[in-house]
């Protein structure tokens, strides 16, 4: 029987997996996962934990046949293909900068064995949607219009009976001990449960509720989408099939499109994973030295004295996830109140987020810093106090994550310095004066733009 390798990367599922189906068309299928030190060592423990759970489930779903090997993919994949005499190796195309380079290296090393790319991690593969003159979109709204017009295929069927091939496997990676951090349940089944609950109970109100970090109103599909325990095509298909319509559904589809937009931007401009998309602000002056290090440490630990910022940073440490509105607030605070470069915040997020995704994260940061596509204007400085009062109107979010403030009632929790008895014990003083730092930020931006 001819044999193919199904090399799983960011598509850790059996359902709606066209690359797996393509491998099944060849004959017996060897399910392979390469534990690439270049990725594993850079991932923080929360992401490793999630990945380890996904692999354990995939192992079970493949009848215990998942082969895990550690090493450089350009060494491991050809070695496995040779070992089992595979005709071809099947993957979903990786469109990120590292994945593209890695796959070219693997392709070269495979020689006569084909590396077959089928599909991608997106409803529409990055690079597909362009303007009429074939140039990439730089602004989200026209991209999203074209994206919807283009449409996407139906989900691929789940293969009924796969004839899994055998090869020696190393031990599956152990899920690291996360201490008090409790991350979202991983794996294809958990993704399905999480999604069905959202689709049945939450999506209709998503447009009105999604900005409320105190309520559990968003889908929490980001880590599942990142690791491919579900494909966005499935989500879009389920939404249409649910018979639901209206602003909730519409807004949700738009959010999925943001993910696709940033992946498309990164496809066309891979260097923007690290560099400024809009070089106009590349000469910004940032704070450095001991004071800046102390400020960064306070931000990272959730001890800035700004309750909304502190609650969000502590949620990140506790769950490996943070609500989108809070990501914007803490990113603005780091860049515009503490005057630190967005790249530093982006790196910290990548270490701690379970859903850490180069395209969405680094372009999310660039959006806030005013250096990205379609960016928030540089002069938009989020006020962490008014943002907190607006989006956490009863203060429940802050009280949940900042125990020092747990007894402060209602909205007052956003301004604990105004309490008659002074700051509650253990809660820090504000590290900066927001109004003053806003002016400093605007001056620095003006100077950078004047260069
Ligand atoms: C500074 C910053 C950093 C971010 N880093 C990441 C990251 O590393 N990984 C990541 O997946 N998202 C990132 N986002 C986007 C967004 O915050 C998360 O996708 C969202 O909070 C995940 O929760 P959810 O699945 O409940 O989202 P929902 O509100 O339920 O949205 C559904 C899905 O749409 C996509 N989505 C929603 N908003 C955005 C957005 N602004 N950009 C791109 N995709 C979006 C995600 O795939 C998300 O799962 C970042 C945003 C900012 C401002």
Short mmCIF file of C-alpha atoms and ligand atoms in Angstrom, two decimals:
data_model
loop_
_atom_site.label_atom_id
_atom_site.label_comp_id
_atom_site.label_asym_id
_atom_site.label_seq_id
_atom_site.Cartn_x
_atom_site.Cartn_y
_atom_site.Cartn_z
CA UNK A 1 0.00 0.00 0.00
CA UNK A 2 1.42 3.44 -0.88
CA UNK A 3 2.05 5.64 2.15
CA UNK A 4 1.93 9.37 2.80
CA UNK A 5 3.00 11.49 5.75
CA UNK A 6 0.42 13.87 7.20
CA UNK A 7 2.63 16.43 8.90
CA UNK A 8 0.48 18.28 11.47
CA UNK A 9 1.54 21.79 12.44
CA UNK A 10 -1.12 24.39 13.13
CA UNK A 11 -3.95 22.04 12.12
CA UNK A 12 -4.26 19.73 15.10
CA UNK A 13 -7.59 18.17 14.16
CA UNK A 14 -9.15 15.46 12.05
CA UNK A 15 -12.33 17.36 11.05
CA UNK A 16 -12.33 19.76 8.09
CA UNK A 17 -8.70 19.04 7.31
CA UNK A 18 -8.14 19.02 3.52
CA UNK A 19 -4.40 18.29 3.88
CA UNK A 20 -5.21 15.10 5.81
CA UNK A 21 -7.75 14.09 3.16
CA UNK A 22 -5.11 14.61 0.47
CA UNK A 23 -2.79 12.26 2.40
CA UNK A 24 -5.63 9.70 2.73
CA UNK A 25 -6.07 9.76 -1.06
CA UNK A 26 -2.53 8.36 -1.38
CA UNK A 27 -3.00 5.32 0.90
CA UNK A 28 -1.79 4.62 4.45
CA UNK A 29 -1.16 7.77 6.46
CA UNK A 30 1.55 8.40 9.00
CA UNK A 31 0.51 11.22 11.36
CA UNK A 32 3.63 13.21 12.26
CA UNK A 33 4.29 16.12 14.57
CA UNK A 34 7.77 17.64 14.69
CA UNK A 35 8.71 19.25 17.95
CA UNK A 36 10.80 22.02 16.44
CA UNK A 37 13.11 23.55 19.07
CA UNK A 38 12.96 26.90 17.24
CA UNK A 39 9.25 27.10 18.07
CA UNK A 40 9.06 25.09 21.30
CA UNK A 41 11.82 26.99 23.04
CA UNK A 42 10.33 30.36 22.20
CA UNK A 43 6.82 29.44 23.31
CA UNK A 44 5.92 30.26 26.88
CA UNK A 45 4.62 27.56 29.22
CA UNK A 46 0.92 28.38 28.67
CA UNK A 47 1.28 27.76 24.92
CA UNK A 48 3.33 24.61 25.48
CA UNK A 49 0.67 23.37 27.87
CA UNK A 50 -2.09 23.92 25.32
CA UNK A 51 -0.05 22.28 22.57
CA UNK A 52 0.78 19.25 24.73
CA UNK A 53 -2.95 18.76 25.37
CA UNK A 54 -3.74 19.00 21.65
CA UNK A 55 -1.08 16.40 20.84
CA UNK A 56 -2.33 14.02 23.52
CA UNK A 57 -5.80 14.21 22.03
CA UNK A 58 -4.54 13.80 18.47
CA UNK A 59 -2.57 10.75 19.59
CA UNK A 60 -5.75 9.21 20.90
CA UNK A 61 -7.77 10.21 17.82
CA UNK A 62 -5.23 8.49 15.56
CA UNK A 63 -5.45 5.24 17.51
CA UNK A 64 -2.20 5.94 19.34
CA UNK A 65 -0.24 6.26 16.10
CA UNK A 66 0.84 9.91 16.28
CA UNK A 67 4.60 10.04 15.74
CA UNK A 68 6.36 12.84 17.58
CA UNK A 69 9.99 13.54 16.78
CA UNK A 70 12.20 16.31 18.09
CA UNK A 71 14.56 18.22 15.83
CA UNK A 72 14.83 20.51 12.86
CA UNK A 73 11.99 19.82 10.42
CA UNK A 74 14.38 19.78 7.44
CA UNK A 75 16.18 16.84 9.13
CA UNK A 76 13.24 15.06 10.72
CA UNK A 77 10.62 15.12 7.95
CA UNK A 78 12.83 13.62 5.19
CA UNK A 79 14.17 11.03 7.66
CA UNK A 80 10.64 9.88 8.56
CA UNK A 81 9.55 9.94 4.89
CA UNK A 82 12.55 7.73 3.99
CA UNK A 83 11.96 5.38 6.91
CA UNK A 84 8.43 4.52 5.81
CA UNK A 85 9.00 4.92 2.05
CA UNK A 86 6.43 7.72 1.80
CA UNK A 87 5.41 8.95 -1.61
CA UNK A 88 4.51 12.42 -0.40
CA UNK A 89 4.30 14.63 2.66
CA UNK A 90 1.06 16.58 3.15
CA UNK A 91 0.64 19.87 4.98
CA UNK A 92 -1.64 22.87 5.20
CA UNK A 93 0.35 25.76 3.76
CA UNK A 94 2.01 27.88 6.44
CA UNK A 95 1.90 31.53 5.45
CA UNK A 96 3.97 33.08 8.25
CA UNK A 97 7.59 34.17 7.72
CA UNK A 98 9.21 31.33 9.68
CA UNK A 99 6.90 28.65 8.29
CA UNK A 100 7.48 29.67 4.69
CA UNK A 101 11.24 29.54 5.03
CA UNK A 102 11.10 26.25 6.98
CA UNK A 103 8.85 24.63 4.39
CA UNK A 104 11.14 25.63 1.53
CA UNK A 105 14.06 24.05 3.41
CA UNK A 106 12.05 20.86 4.04
CA UNK A 107 10.98 20.76 0.39
CA UNK A 108 14.62 20.94 -0.74
CA UNK A 109 15.67 18.28 1.75
CA UNK A 110 12.84 15.94 0.66
CA UNK A 111 14.29 15.67 -2.85
CA UNK A 112 12.04 13.39 -4.91
CA UNK A 113 9.33 13.14 -2.27
CA UNK A 114 6.73 15.85 -2.83
CA UNK A 115 5.73 18.31 -0.14
CA UNK A 116 2.08 18.87 -0.98
CA UNK A 117 0.42 22.00 0.43
CA UNK A 118 -3.38 21.84 0.64
CA UNK A 119 -5.28 24.77 2.15
CA UNK A 120 -4.11 27.06 4.91
CA UNK A 121 -5.15 28.08 8.41
CA UNK A 122 -7.47 30.72 6.98
CA UNK A 123 -10.88 30.78 5.28
CA UNK A 124 -9.16 32.42 2.34
CA UNK A 125 -5.42 31.87 2.04
CA UNK A 126 -3.32 34.99 2.64
CA UNK A 127 -2.18 36.54 -0.62
CA UNK A 128 -5.38 35.57 -2.45
CA UNK A 129 -7.37 38.78 -2.05
CA UNK A 130 -5.93 41.79 -3.81
CA UNK A 131 -7.15 45.13 -5.08
CA UNK A 132 -8.23 45.48 -8.71
CA UNK A 133 -4.68 46.46 -9.65
CA UNK A 134 -3.32 43.28 -7.98
CA UNK A 135 -1.69 45.16 -5.12
CA UNK A 136 -2.36 44.16 -1.50
CA UNK A 137 -4.98 45.89 0.60
CA UNK A 138 -3.59 48.19 3.27
CA UNK A 139 -6.89 49.13 4.84
CA UNK A 140 -9.20 46.69 6.61
CA UNK A 141 -12.68 47.74 5.46
CA UNK A 142 -12.19 47.32 1.69
CA UNK A 143 -10.27 44.07 2.37
CA UNK A 144 -13.18 42.74 4.43
CA UNK A 145 -15.67 43.67 1.71
CA UNK A 146 -13.64 41.80 -0.91
CA UNK A 147 -13.10 38.89 1.50
CA UNK A 148 -16.84 38.44 1.99
CA UNK A 149 -17.51 38.75 -1.75
CA UNK A 150 -14.86 36.11 -2.49
CA UNK A 151 -16.40 33.54 -0.14
CA UNK A 152 -14.86 30.26 1.06
CA UNK A 153 -15.34 26.57 0.38
CA UNK A 154 -17.50 24.32 2.53
CA UNK A 155 -15.69 22.37 5.24
CA UNK A 156 -13.95 19.22 4.11
CA UNK A 157 -15.51 15.93 5.30
CA UNK A 158 -13.93 14.12 8.24
CA UNK A 159 -12.20 10.98 6.92
CA UNK A 160 -14.20 7.92 8.00
CA UNK A 161 -11.54 5.33 8.37
CA UNK A 162 -7.94 6.23 8.02
CA UNK A 163 -5.42 3.46 7.64
CA UNK A 164 -2.79 4.85 9.99
CA UNK A 165 0.77 3.77 9.30
CA UNK A 166 3.25 3.01 12.07
CA UNK A 167 6.68 4.37 12.94
CA UNK A 168 8.64 4.82 16.15
CA UNK A 169 7.73 7.86 18.16
CA UNK A 170 9.51 9.73 20.90
CA UNK A 171 7.50 10.50 24.02
CA UNK A 172 4.80 13.10 23.64
CA UNK A 173 5.79 16.40 25.27
CA UNK A 174 4.77 16.74 28.89
CA UNK A 175 2.43 19.61 29.67
CA UNK A 176 4.48 21.96 31.88
CA UNK A 177 3.26 22.64 35.38
CA UNK A 178 1.57 26.04 35.24
CA UNK A 179 1.21 26.57 38.98
CA UNK A 180 -1.75 28.87 39.54
CA UNK A 181 -2.22 29.61 35.85
CA UNK A 182 -5.28 27.92 34.42
CA UNK A 183 -5.48 27.94 30.65
CA UNK A 184 -8.38 27.10 28.37
CA UNK A 185 -9.02 23.42 27.71
CA UNK A 186 -7.20 22.32 24.57
CA UNK A 187 -7.96 19.89 21.76
CA UNK A 188 -10.49 19.42 18.99
CA UNK A 189 -13.33 18.25 21.24
CA UNK A 190 -12.90 21.18 23.61
CA UNK A 191 -12.88 23.57 20.65
CA UNK A 192 -16.19 22.12 19.47
CA UNK A 193 -17.79 22.46 22.92
CA UNK A 194 -16.54 26.00 23.37
CA UNK A 195 -17.76 26.97 19.92
CA UNK A 196 -21.21 25.41 20.23
CA UNK A 197 -21.83 27.19 23.49
CA UNK A 198 -20.88 30.51 21.95
CA UNK A 199 -22.95 29.93 18.82
CA UNK A 200 -26.03 28.87 20.79
CA UNK A 201 -25.88 31.35 23.64
CA UNK A 202 -23.66 34.32 22.89
CA UNK A 203 -23.23 35.25 19.25
CA UNK A 204 -26.59 37.05 18.91
CA UNK A 205 -25.49 39.69 21.45
CA UNK A 206 -21.82 39.72 20.47
CA UNK A 207 -21.93 43.21 18.90
CA UNK A 208 -23.33 44.74 22.12
CA UNK A 209 -21.41 42.70 24.67
CA UNK A 210 -18.02 41.96 23.19
CA UNK A 211 -16.31 45.00 24.73
CA UNK A 212 -17.21 43.99 28.29
CA UNK A 213 -14.27 42.26 29.98
CA UNK A 214 -16.37 41.70 33.11
CA UNK A 215 -18.75 39.40 31.19
CA UNK A 216 -17.89 36.13 29.48
CA UNK A 217 -19.22 37.23 26.10
CA UNK A 218 -16.53 36.51 23.52
CA UNK A 219 -15.95 33.17 21.85
CA UNK A 220 -12.47 32.36 23.23
CA UNK A 221 -11.72 30.63 19.97
CA UNK A 222 -8.37 32.40 19.44
CA UNK A 223 -6.09 29.64 20.77
CA UNK A 224 -8.14 27.00 18.97
CA UNK A 225 -7.85 28.95 15.74
CA UNK A 226 -4.12 29.40 16.28
CA UNK A 227 -3.44 25.70 16.80
CA UNK A 228 -6.06 24.65 14.28
CA UNK A 229 -8.16 22.52 16.60
CA UNK A 230 -10.89 24.13 14.54
CA UNK A 231 -10.74 25.83 11.15
CA UNK A 232 -12.37 29.24 10.57
CA UNK A 233 -14.16 27.77 7.54
CA UNK A 234 -16.04 25.47 9.93
CA UNK A 235 -17.02 28.41 12.13
CA UNK A 236 -18.25 30.42 9.14
CA UNK A 237 -20.17 27.43 7.84
CA UNK A 238 -21.79 26.76 11.22
CA UNK A 239 -22.79 30.41 11.50
CA UNK A 240 -24.60 30.31 8.13
CA UNK A 241 -26.12 26.93 8.97
CA UNK A 242 -27.42 28.15 12.33
CA UNK A 243 -29.99 30.35 10.60
CA UNK A 244 -28.90 33.28 12.76
CA UNK A 245 -28.33 36.71 11.29
CA UNK A 246 -28.12 40.28 12.54
CA UNK A 247 -25.47 42.56 13.97
CA UNK A 248 -24.09 40.01 16.46
CA UNK A 249 -23.29 37.50 13.73
CA UNK A 250 -22.09 40.18 11.37
CA UNK A 251 -19.68 41.66 13.90
CA UNK A 252 -18.31 38.22 14.74
CA UNK A 253 -17.58 37.46 11.09
CA UNK A 254 -15.82 40.83 10.86
CA UNK A 255 -13.60 39.89 13.81
CA UNK A 256 -12.65 36.62 12.10
CA UNK A 257 -11.78 38.73 9.10
CA UNK A 258 -9.35 40.85 11.17
CA UNK A 259 -7.38 37.65 11.76
CA UNK A 260 -7.33 37.00 8.03
CA UNK A 261 -6.40 40.59 7.25
CA UNK A 262 -3.36 40.59 9.52
CA UNK A 263 -2.23 37.25 8.08
CA UNK A 264 -2.57 38.74 4.61
CA UNK A 265 -0.53 41.79 5.64
CA UNK A 266 2.19 39.55 7.03
CA UNK A 267 2.17 37.45 3.88
CA UNK A 268 2.88 40.51 1.76
CA UNK A 269 5.21 42.19 4.26
CA UNK A 270 6.85 39.39 6.32
CA UNK A 271 9.39 41.80 7.80
CA UNK A 272 6.56 43.59 9.67
CA UNK A 273 6.55 40.78 12.21
CA UNK A 274 9.43 42.72 13.77
CA UNK A 275 9.71 46.00 11.92
CA UNK A 276 7.41 49.00 11.73
CA UNK A 277 4.79 48.66 9.01
CA UNK A 278 4.69 52.42 8.80
CA UNK A 279 8.25 53.65 9.10
CA UNK A 280 7.16 57.22 9.83
CA UNK A 281 7.38 56.58 13.57
CA UNK A 282 10.48 54.39 13.47
CA UNK A 283 12.56 57.21 14.97
CA UNK A 284 10.44 57.53 18.13
CA UNK A 285 12.33 58.21 21.34
CA UNK A 286 11.66 55.53 23.95
CA UNK A 287 12.44 55.51 27.66
CA UNK A 288 15.34 53.35 28.76
CA UNK A 289 17.38 52.84 31.92
CA UNK A 290 16.54 51.78 35.45
CA UNK A 291 13.28 53.74 35.73
CA UNK A 292 12.01 52.29 32.46
CA UNK A 293 12.93 48.77 33.61
CA UNK A 294 11.02 49.29 36.86
CA UNK A 295 8.02 50.60 34.93
CA UNK A 296 8.10 47.59 32.62
CA UNK A 297 8.28 45.22 35.58
CA UNK A 298 5.30 46.97 37.22
CA UNK A 299 3.32 46.72 33.97
CA UNK A 300 4.18 43.04 33.52
CA UNK A 301 3.25 42.14 37.10
CA UNK A 302 0.03 44.17 37.11
CA UNK A 303 1.30 46.66 39.69
CA UNK A 304 1.06 50.01 37.91
CA UNK A 305 -1.55 51.50 40.27
CA UNK A 306 -4.04 51.76 37.38
CA UNK A 307 -6.72 49.18 38.25
CA UNK A 308 -7.86 48.35 34.70
CA UNK A 309 -4.27 47.83 33.52
CA UNK A 310 -3.37 45.77 36.58
CA UNK A 311 -6.47 43.57 36.34
CA UNK A 312 -5.74 42.82 32.69
CA UNK A 313 -2.06 42.02 33.21
CA UNK A 314 -2.97 39.72 36.08
CA UNK A 315 -5.62 38.02 33.94
CA UNK A 316 -2.88 37.38 31.38
CA UNK A 317 -0.71 35.73 34.03
CA UNK A 318 -3.62 33.75 35.47
CA UNK A 319 -5.21 32.51 32.24
CA UNK A 320 -2.72 33.03 29.42
CA UNK A 321 -5.47 35.07 27.78
CA UNK A 322 -6.70 38.64 27.95
CA UNK A 323 -9.84 40.29 26.69
CA UNK A 324 -9.39 42.28 23.44
CA UNK A 325 -10.41 45.67 24.91
CA UNK A 326 -7.94 45.15 27.73
CA UNK A 327 -5.17 44.21 25.27
CA UNK A 328 -5.68 47.61 23.67
CA UNK A 329 -5.67 49.42 27.01
CA UNK A 330 -2.52 47.76 28.37
CA UNK A 331 -0.70 48.10 25.05
CA UNK A 332 -1.53 51.80 24.87
CA UNK A 333 -0.38 52.18 28.48
CA UNK A 334 2.99 50.56 27.82
CA UNK A 335 3.65 52.51 24.65
CA UNK A 336 2.08 55.89 25.43
CA UNK A 337 2.22 56.20 29.23
CA UNK A 338 5.43 54.29 29.88
CA UNK A 339 7.01 55.21 26.51
CA UNK A 340 8.32 51.74 25.73
CA UNK A 341 8.64 50.31 22.26
CA UNK A 342 5.70 48.17 21.04
CA UNK A 343 8.09 45.35 20.14
CA UNK A 344 8.87 44.78 23.81
CA UNK A 345 5.22 44.48 24.76
CA UNK A 346 4.58 42.23 21.77
CA UNK A 347 7.38 39.89 22.88
CA UNK A 348 5.99 39.74 26.41
CA UNK A 349 2.53 38.93 25.08
CA UNK A 350 3.93 36.16 22.88
CA UNK A 351 5.54 34.55 25.91
CA UNK A 352 2.36 34.59 27.97
CA UNK A 353 -0.58 34.28 25.60
CA UNK A 354 -1.92 30.84 24.78
CA UNK A 355 -3.27 32.33 21.55
CA UNK A 356 0.05 34.13 20.81
CA UNK A 357 0.03 34.58 17.06
CA UNK A 358 2.66 36.56 15.22
CA UNK A 359 0.29 38.20 12.73
CA UNK A 360 -2.54 39.13 15.10
CA UNK A 361 -0.28 40.01 18.00
CA UNK A 362 2.37 42.08 16.31
CA UNK A 363 -0.10 43.89 14.10
CA UNK A 364 -2.42 44.37 17.09
CA UNK A 365 0.49 46.07 18.85
CA UNK A 366 1.37 48.11 15.79
CA UNK A 367 -2.26 49.22 15.52
CA UNK A 368 -2.18 50.54 19.08
CA UNK A 369 1.26 52.13 18.66
CA UNK A 370 0.07 53.92 15.52
CA UNK A 371 2.72 52.26 13.36
CA UNK A 372 0.61 49.62 11.60
CA UNK A 373 -1.91 49.29 8.79
CA UNK A 374 -5.12 51.08 9.34
CA UNK A 375 -3.66 52.08 12.67
CA UNK A 376 -5.28 53.92 15.48
CA UNK A 377 -3.99 57.48 14.97
CA UNK A 378 -0.81 58.12 16.91
CA UNK A 379 -2.53 60.85 18.95
CA UNK A 380 -5.13 58.41 20.32
CA UNK A 381 -4.00 57.71 23.86
CA UNK A 382 -6.32 55.45 25.82
CA UNK A 383 -7.17 56.82 29.25
CA UNK A 384 -6.98 53.71 31.45
CA UNK A 385 -9.34 55.18 34.03
CA UNK A 386 -12.17 56.28 31.73
CA UNK A 387 -11.77 53.11 29.64
CA UNK A 388 -12.05 51.05 32.82
CA UNK A 389 -15.20 52.87 33.95
CA UNK A 390 -16.77 52.59 30.52
CA UNK A 391 -16.14 48.93 29.79
CA UNK A 392 -16.12 47.54 33.34
CA UNK A 393 -18.98 49.72 34.56
CA UNK A 394 -19.56 47.97 37.89
CA UNK A 395 -15.89 47.25 38.54
CA UNK A 396 -16.42 43.48 38.65
CA UNK A 397 -13.51 42.76 36.29
CA UNK A 398 -11.04 44.69 38.45
CA UNK A 399 -12.29 43.10 41.68
CA UNK A 400 -11.97 39.63 40.11
CA UNK A 401 -8.30 40.03 39.28
CA UNK A 402 -6.98 42.47 41.87
CA UNK A 403 -7.63 41.03 45.34
CA UNK A 404 -6.27 44.15 47.10
CA UNK A 405 -9.30 45.99 45.66
CA UNK A 406 -11.85 43.22 46.22
CA UNK A 407 -13.70 45.18 48.94
CA UNK A 408 -13.99 48.45 47.03
CA UNK A 409 -17.60 48.78 45.85
CA UNK A 410 -18.84 49.60 42.34
CA UNK A 411 -17.08 51.96 39.97
CA UNK A 412 -14.95 53.46 42.75
CA UNK A 413 -12.61 50.53 42.21
CA UNK A 414 -11.29 52.34 39.12
CA UNK A 415 -10.09 55.28 41.27
CA UNK A 416 -9.01 53.79 44.59
CA UNK A 417 -6.89 56.87 45.38
CA UNK A 418 -10.16 58.82 45.93
CA UNK A 419 -11.34 56.49 48.72
CA UNK A 420 -11.79 58.26 52.09
CA UNK A 421 -9.43 55.84 53.81
CA UNK A 422 -6.75 56.16 51.09
CA UNK A 423 -5.39 53.35 48.94
CA UNK A 424 -6.32 49.86 50.20
CA UNK A 425 -3.42 48.05 51.80
CA UNK A 426 -1.03 46.42 49.37
CA UNK A 427 -2.28 48.23 46.29
CA UNK A 428 0.49 50.33 44.64
CA UNK A 429 0.52 54.06 43.96
CA UNK A 430 0.25 55.06 40.30
CA UNK A 431 3.61 54.67 38.58
CA UNK A 432 2.97 57.71 36.37
CA UNK A 433 0.63 60.67 35.99
CA UNK A 434 -1.49 59.78 32.97
CA UNK A 435 -2.27 63.37 31.89
CA UNK A 436 1.40 64.32 32.02
CA UNK A 437 2.59 61.21 30.14
CA UNK A 438 -0.05 61.76 27.47
CA UNK A 439 1.56 65.13 26.71
CA UNK A 440 5.03 63.57 26.71
CA UNK A 441 3.83 60.89 24.26
CA UNK A 442 2.30 63.45 21.93
CA UNK A 443 5.51 65.53 21.99
CA UNK A 444 7.61 62.47 21.20
CA UNK A 445 5.28 61.46 18.37
CA UNK A 446 5.35 64.99 16.95
CA UNK A 447 9.17 64.99 17.08
CA UNK A 448 9.36 61.57 15.36
CA UNK A 449 7.01 62.68 12.61
CA UNK A 450 8.93 65.91 12.10
CA UNK A 451 12.13 64.05 11.23
C1 LIG B 1 -2.15 44.29 21.42
C2 LIG B 1 -2.99 43.14 20.89
C3 LIG B 1 -2.42 41.87 20.80
C4 LIG B 1 -3.17 40.80 20.30
N1 LIG B 1 -2.58 39.56 20.20
C5 LIG B 1 -3.28 38.53 19.66
C6 LIG B 1 -2.67 37.24 19.51
O1 LIG B 1 -1.50 37.03 19.82
N2 LIG B 1 -3.44 36.23 19.01
C7 LIG B 1 -4.74 36.42 18.65
O2 LIG B 1 -5.39 35.47 18.20
N3 LIG B 1 -5.32 37.64 18.75
C8 LIG B 1 -4.64 38.68 19.26
N4 LIG B 1 -5.25 39.90 19.39
C9 LIG B 1 -6.63 40.07 18.91
C10 LIG B 1 -7.74 39.80 19.94
O3 LIG B 1 -7.48 40.50 21.12
C11 LIG B 1 -7.92 38.33 20.25
O4 LIG B 1 -8.04 37.58 19.06
C12 LIG B 1 -9.18 38.08 21.08
O5 LIG B 1 -9.15 38.81 22.28
C13 LIG B 1 -9.29 36.60 21.39
O6 LIG B 1 -10.39 36.31 22.19
P1 LIG B 1 -11.68 35.63 21.58
O7 LIG B 1 -11.32 34.42 20.82
O8 LIG B 1 -12.67 35.48 22.69
O9 LIG B 1 -12.17 36.75 20.56
P2 LIG B 1 -13.57 37.02 19.88
O10 LIG B 1 -13.97 38.40 20.24
O11 LIG B 1 -14.54 35.96 20.17
O12 LIG B 1 -13.21 37.05 18.33
C14 LIG B 1 -13.28 35.89 17.51
C15 LIG B 1 -12.00 35.66 16.78
O13 LIG B 1 -11.75 36.72 15.86
C16 LIG B 1 -10.35 36.97 15.79
N5 LIG B 1 -10.08 38.34 16.24
C17 LIG B 1 -10.85 39.10 17.05
N6 LIG B 1 -10.31 40.33 17.20
C18 LIG B 1 -9.18 40.34 16.48
C19 LIG B 1 -8.16 41.30 16.22
N7 LIG B 1 -8.22 42.53 16.75
N8 LIG B 1 -7.12 40.95 15.45
C20 LIG B 1 -7.03 39.71 14.91
N9 LIG B 1 -7.97 38.76 15.10
C21 LIG B 1 -9.02 39.06 15.87
C22 LIG B 1 -9.67 35.97 16.71
O14 LIG B 1 -9.29 34.86 15.96
C23 LIG B 1 -10.79 35.61 17.68
O15 LIG B 1 -10.64 34.33 18.25
C24 LIG B 1 -4.52 41.00 19.88
C25 LIG B 1 -5.08 42.28 20.00
C26 LIG B 1 -4.31 43.33 20.48
C27 LIG B 1 -4.95 44.70 20.60
#
